[in-house]
JSON list of C-alpha atoms in Angstrom, two decimals:
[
{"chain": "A", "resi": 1, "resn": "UNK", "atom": "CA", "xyz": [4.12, -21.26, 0.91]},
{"chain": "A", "resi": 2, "resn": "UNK", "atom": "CA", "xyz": [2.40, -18.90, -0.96]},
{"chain": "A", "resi": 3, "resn": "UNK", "atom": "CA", "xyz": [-1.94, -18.62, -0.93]},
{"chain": "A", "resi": 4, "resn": "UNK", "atom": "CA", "xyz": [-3.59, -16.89, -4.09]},
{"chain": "A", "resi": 5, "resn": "UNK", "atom": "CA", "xyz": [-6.98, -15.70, -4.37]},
{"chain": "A", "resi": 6, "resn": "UNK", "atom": "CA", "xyz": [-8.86, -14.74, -7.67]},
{"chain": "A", "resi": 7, "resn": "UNK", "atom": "CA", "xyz": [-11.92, -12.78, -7.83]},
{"chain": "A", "resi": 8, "resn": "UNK", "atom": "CA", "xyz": [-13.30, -10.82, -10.51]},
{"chain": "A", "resi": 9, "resn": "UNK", "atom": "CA", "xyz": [-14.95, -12.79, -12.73]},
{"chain": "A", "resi": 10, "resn": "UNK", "atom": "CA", "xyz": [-18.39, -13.63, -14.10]},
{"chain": "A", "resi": 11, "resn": "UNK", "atom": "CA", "xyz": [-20.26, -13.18, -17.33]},
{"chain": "A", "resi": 12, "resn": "UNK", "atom": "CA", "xyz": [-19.98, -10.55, -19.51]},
{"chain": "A", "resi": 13, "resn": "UNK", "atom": "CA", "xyz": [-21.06, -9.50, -22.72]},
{"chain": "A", "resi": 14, "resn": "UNK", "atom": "CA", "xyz": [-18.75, -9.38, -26.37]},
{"chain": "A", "resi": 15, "resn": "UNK", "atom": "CA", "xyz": [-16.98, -6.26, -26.20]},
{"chain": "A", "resi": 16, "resn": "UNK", "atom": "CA", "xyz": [-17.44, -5.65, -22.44]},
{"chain": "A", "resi": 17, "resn": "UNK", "atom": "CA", "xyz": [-14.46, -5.43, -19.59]},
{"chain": "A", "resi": 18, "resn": "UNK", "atom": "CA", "xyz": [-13.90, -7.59, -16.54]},
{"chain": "A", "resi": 19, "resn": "UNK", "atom": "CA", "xyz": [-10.85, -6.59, -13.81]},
{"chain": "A", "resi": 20, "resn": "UNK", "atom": "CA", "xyz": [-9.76, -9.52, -12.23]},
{"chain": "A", "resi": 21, "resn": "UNK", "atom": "CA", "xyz": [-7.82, -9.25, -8.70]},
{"chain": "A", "resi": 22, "resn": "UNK", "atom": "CA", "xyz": [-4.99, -12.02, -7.31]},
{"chain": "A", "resi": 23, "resn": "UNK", "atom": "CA", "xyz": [-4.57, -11.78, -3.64]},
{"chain": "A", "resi": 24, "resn": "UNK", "atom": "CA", "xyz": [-1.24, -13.04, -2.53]},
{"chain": "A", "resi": 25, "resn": "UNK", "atom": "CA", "xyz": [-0.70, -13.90, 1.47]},
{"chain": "A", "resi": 26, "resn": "UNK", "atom": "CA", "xyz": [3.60, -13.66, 1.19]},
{"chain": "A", "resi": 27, "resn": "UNK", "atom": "CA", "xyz": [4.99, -10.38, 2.72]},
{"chain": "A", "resi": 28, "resn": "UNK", "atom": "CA", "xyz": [7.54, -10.89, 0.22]},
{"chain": "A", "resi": 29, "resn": "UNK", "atom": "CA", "xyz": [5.04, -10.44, -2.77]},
{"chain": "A", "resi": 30, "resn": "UNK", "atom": "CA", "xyz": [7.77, -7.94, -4.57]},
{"chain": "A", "resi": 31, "resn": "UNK", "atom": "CA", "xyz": [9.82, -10.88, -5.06]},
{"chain": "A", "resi": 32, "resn": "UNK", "atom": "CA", "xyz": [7.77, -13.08, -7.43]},
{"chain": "A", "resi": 33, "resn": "UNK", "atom": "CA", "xyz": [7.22, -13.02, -10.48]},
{"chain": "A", "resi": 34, "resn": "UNK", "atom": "CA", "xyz": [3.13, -12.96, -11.16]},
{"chain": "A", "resi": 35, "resn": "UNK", "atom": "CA", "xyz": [0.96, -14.06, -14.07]},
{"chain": "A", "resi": 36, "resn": "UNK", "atom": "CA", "xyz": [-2.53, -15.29, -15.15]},
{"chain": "A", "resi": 37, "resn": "UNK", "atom": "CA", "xyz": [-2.91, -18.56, -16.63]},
{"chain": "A", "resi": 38, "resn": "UNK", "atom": "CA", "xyz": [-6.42, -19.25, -18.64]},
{"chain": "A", "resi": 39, "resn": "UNK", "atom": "CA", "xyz": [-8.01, -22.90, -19.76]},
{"chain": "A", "resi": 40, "resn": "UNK", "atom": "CA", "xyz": [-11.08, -23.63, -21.25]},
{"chain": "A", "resi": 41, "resn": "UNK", "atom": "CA", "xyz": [-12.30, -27.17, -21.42]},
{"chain": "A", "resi": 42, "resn": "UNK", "atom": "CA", "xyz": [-11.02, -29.71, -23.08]},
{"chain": "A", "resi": 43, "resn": "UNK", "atom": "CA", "xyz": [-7.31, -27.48, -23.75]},
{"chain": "A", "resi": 44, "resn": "UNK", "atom": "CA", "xyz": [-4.56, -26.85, -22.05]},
{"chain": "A", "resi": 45, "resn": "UNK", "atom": "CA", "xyz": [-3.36, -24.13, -19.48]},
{"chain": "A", "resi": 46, "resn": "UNK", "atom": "CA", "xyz": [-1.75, -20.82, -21.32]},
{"chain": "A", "resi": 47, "resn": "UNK", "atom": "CA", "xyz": [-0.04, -17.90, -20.54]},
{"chain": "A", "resi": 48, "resn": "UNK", "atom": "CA", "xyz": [-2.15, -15.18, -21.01]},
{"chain": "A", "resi": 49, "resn": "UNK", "atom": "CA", "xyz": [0.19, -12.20, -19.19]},
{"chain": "A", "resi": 50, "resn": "UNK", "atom": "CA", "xyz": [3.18, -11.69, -16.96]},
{"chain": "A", "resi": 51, "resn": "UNK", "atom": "CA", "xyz": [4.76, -9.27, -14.71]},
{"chain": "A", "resi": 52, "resn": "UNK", "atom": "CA", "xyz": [8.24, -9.35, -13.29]},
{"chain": "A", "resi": 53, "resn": "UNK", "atom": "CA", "xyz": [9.61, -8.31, -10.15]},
{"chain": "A", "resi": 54, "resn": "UNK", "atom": "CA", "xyz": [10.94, -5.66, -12.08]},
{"chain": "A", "resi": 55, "resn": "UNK", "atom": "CA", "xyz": [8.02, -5.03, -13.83]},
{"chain": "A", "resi": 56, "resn": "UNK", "atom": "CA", "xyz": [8.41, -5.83, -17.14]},
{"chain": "A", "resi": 57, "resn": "UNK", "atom": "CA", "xyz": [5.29, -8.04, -18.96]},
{"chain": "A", "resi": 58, "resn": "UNK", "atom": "CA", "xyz": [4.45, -10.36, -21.39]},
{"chain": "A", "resi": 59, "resn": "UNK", "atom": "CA", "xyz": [1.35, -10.74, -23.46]},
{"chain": "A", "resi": 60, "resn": "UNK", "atom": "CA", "xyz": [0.30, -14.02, -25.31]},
{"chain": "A", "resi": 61, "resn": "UNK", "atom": "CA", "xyz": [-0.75, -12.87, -28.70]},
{"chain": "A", "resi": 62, "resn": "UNK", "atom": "CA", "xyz": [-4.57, -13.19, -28.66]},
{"chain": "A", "resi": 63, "resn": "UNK", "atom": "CA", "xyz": [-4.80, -10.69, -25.86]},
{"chain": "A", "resi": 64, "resn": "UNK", "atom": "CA", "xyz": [-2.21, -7.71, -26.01]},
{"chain": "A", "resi": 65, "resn": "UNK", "atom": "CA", "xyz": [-3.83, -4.40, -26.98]},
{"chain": "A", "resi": 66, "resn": "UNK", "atom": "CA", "xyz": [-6.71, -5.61, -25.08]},
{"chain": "A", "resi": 67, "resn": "UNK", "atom": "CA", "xyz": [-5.47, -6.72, -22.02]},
{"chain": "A", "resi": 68, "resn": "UNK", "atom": "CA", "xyz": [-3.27, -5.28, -19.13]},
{"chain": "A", "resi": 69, "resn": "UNK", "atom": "CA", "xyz": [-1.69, -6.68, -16.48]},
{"chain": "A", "resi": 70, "resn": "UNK", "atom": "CA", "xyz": [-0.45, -4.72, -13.18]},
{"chain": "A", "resi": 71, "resn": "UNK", "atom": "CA", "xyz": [0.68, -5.20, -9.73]},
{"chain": "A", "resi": 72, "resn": "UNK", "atom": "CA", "xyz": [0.10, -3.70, -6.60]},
{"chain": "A", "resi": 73, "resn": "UNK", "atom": "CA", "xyz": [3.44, -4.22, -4.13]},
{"chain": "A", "resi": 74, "resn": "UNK", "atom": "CA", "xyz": [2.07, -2.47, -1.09]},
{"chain": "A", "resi": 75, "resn": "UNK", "atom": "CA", "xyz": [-1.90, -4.63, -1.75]},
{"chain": "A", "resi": 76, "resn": "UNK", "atom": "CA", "xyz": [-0.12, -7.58, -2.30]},
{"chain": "A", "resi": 77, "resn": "UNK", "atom": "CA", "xyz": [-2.31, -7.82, -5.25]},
{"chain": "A", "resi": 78, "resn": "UNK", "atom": "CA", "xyz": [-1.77, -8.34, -9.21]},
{"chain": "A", "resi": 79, "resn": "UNK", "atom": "CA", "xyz": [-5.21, -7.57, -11.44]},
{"chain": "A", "resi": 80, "resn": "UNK", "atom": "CA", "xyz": [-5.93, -8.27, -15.36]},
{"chain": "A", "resi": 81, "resn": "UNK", "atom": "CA", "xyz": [-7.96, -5.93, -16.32]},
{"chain": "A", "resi": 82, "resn": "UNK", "atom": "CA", "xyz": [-9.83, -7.53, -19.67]},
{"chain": "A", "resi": 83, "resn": "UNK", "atom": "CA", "xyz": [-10.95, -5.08, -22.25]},
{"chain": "A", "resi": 84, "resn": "UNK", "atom": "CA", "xyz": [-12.97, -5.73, -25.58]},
{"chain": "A", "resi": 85, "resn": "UNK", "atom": "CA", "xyz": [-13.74, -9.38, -24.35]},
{"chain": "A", "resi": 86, "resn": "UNK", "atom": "CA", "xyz": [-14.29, -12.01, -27.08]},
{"chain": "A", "resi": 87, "resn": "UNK", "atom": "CA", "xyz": [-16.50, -15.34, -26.47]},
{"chain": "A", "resi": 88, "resn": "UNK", "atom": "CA", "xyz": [-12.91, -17.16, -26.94]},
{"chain": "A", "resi": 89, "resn": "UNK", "atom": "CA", "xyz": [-11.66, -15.18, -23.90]},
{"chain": "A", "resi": 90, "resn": "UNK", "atom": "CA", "xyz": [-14.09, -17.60, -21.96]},
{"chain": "A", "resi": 91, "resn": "UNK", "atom": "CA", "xyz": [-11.90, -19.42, -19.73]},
{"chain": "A", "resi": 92, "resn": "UNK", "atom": "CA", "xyz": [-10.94, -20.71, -16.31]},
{"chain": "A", "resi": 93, "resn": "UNK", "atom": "CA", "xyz": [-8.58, -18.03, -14.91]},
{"chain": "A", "resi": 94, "resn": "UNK", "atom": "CA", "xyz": [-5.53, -18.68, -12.82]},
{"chain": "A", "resi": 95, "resn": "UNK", "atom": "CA", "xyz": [-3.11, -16.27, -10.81]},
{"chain": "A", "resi": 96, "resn": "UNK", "atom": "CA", "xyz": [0.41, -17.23, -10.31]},
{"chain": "A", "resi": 97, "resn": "UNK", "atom": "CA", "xyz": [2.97, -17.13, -8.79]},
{"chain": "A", "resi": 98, "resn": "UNK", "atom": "CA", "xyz": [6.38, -18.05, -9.97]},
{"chain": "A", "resi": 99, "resn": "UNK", "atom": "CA", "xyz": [9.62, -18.09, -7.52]},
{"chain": "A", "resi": 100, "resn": "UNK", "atom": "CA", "xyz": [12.77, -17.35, -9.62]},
{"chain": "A", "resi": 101, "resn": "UNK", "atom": "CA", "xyz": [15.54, -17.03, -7.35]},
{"chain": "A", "resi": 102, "resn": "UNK", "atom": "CA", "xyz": [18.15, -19.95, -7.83]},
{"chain": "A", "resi": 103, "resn": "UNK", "atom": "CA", "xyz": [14.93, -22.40, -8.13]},
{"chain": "A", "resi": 104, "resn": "UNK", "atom": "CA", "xyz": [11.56, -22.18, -9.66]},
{"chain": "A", "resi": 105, "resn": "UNK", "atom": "CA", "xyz": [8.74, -22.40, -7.49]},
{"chain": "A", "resi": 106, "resn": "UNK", "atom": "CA", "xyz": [4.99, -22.13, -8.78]},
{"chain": "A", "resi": 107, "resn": "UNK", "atom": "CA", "xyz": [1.87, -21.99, -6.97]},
{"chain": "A", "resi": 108, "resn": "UNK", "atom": "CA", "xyz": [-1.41, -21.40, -8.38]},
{"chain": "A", "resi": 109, "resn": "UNK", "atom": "CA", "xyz": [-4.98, -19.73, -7.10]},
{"chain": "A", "resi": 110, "resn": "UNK", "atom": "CA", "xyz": [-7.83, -21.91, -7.43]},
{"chain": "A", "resi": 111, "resn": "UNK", "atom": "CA", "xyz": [-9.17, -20.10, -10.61]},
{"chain": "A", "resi": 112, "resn": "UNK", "atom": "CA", "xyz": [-12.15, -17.81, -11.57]},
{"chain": "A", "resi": 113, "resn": "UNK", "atom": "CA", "xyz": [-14.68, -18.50, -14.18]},
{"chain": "A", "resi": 114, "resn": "UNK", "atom": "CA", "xyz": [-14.68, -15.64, -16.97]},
{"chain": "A", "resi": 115, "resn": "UNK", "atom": "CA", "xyz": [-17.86, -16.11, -19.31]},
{"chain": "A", "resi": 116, "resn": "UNK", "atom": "CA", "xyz": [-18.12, -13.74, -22.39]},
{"chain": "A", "resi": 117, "resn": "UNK", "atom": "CA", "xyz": [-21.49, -14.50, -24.04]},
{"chain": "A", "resi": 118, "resn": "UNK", "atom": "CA", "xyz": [-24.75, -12.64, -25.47]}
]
């Protein structure tokens, strides 16, 4: 059982930067494999960035160059920080965190609203 919590975002202006920050409760945060998640209304859930264990990441498209994700082992703590922020960045953000040994295992913060508008 693992509790995530987001904080971080808010509204922000095109072309401004947001950090968000994923608490994670397990003393065996090293093990998981982290990412954020974004919706917006009406679509679905996407990938925006991963980090492995190991820490290797992934970027969707729309966001690498801009974004960066990192992880913290000894904070227990994973951040996006969001550069050059586009309106279509606005989104519902999600931390999570995937268990990959011999099963899968996600579990998911409750989200923080990101806002880019003038």
């Amino acid at each position: 059982q693992v509790q995530l919590v987001e904080s971080g975002g808010g509204l922000v202006q095109p072309g401004g930067s947001l950090r968000l920050s994923c608490a994670a409760s397990t003393t065996i945060f090293s093990a998981y494999t982290m990412g954020w998640y974004r919706q917006a209304p009406g679509k679905q859930r996407e990938l925006v960035a991963a980090i492995t264990s190991g820490g290797s990441t992934n970027y969707a498209g729309a966001v690498k160059g801009r974004f960066t994700i990192s992880r913290d082992n000894a904070k227990n703590t994973v951040y996006l920080q969001m550069n050059s922020l586009k309106p279509e960045d606005t989104a519902v953000y999600y931390c999570n965190a995937r268990w990959v040994r011999f099963t899968t295992i996600d579990y998911w913060g409750q989200g923080t609203q990101v806002t880019v508008s003038s």
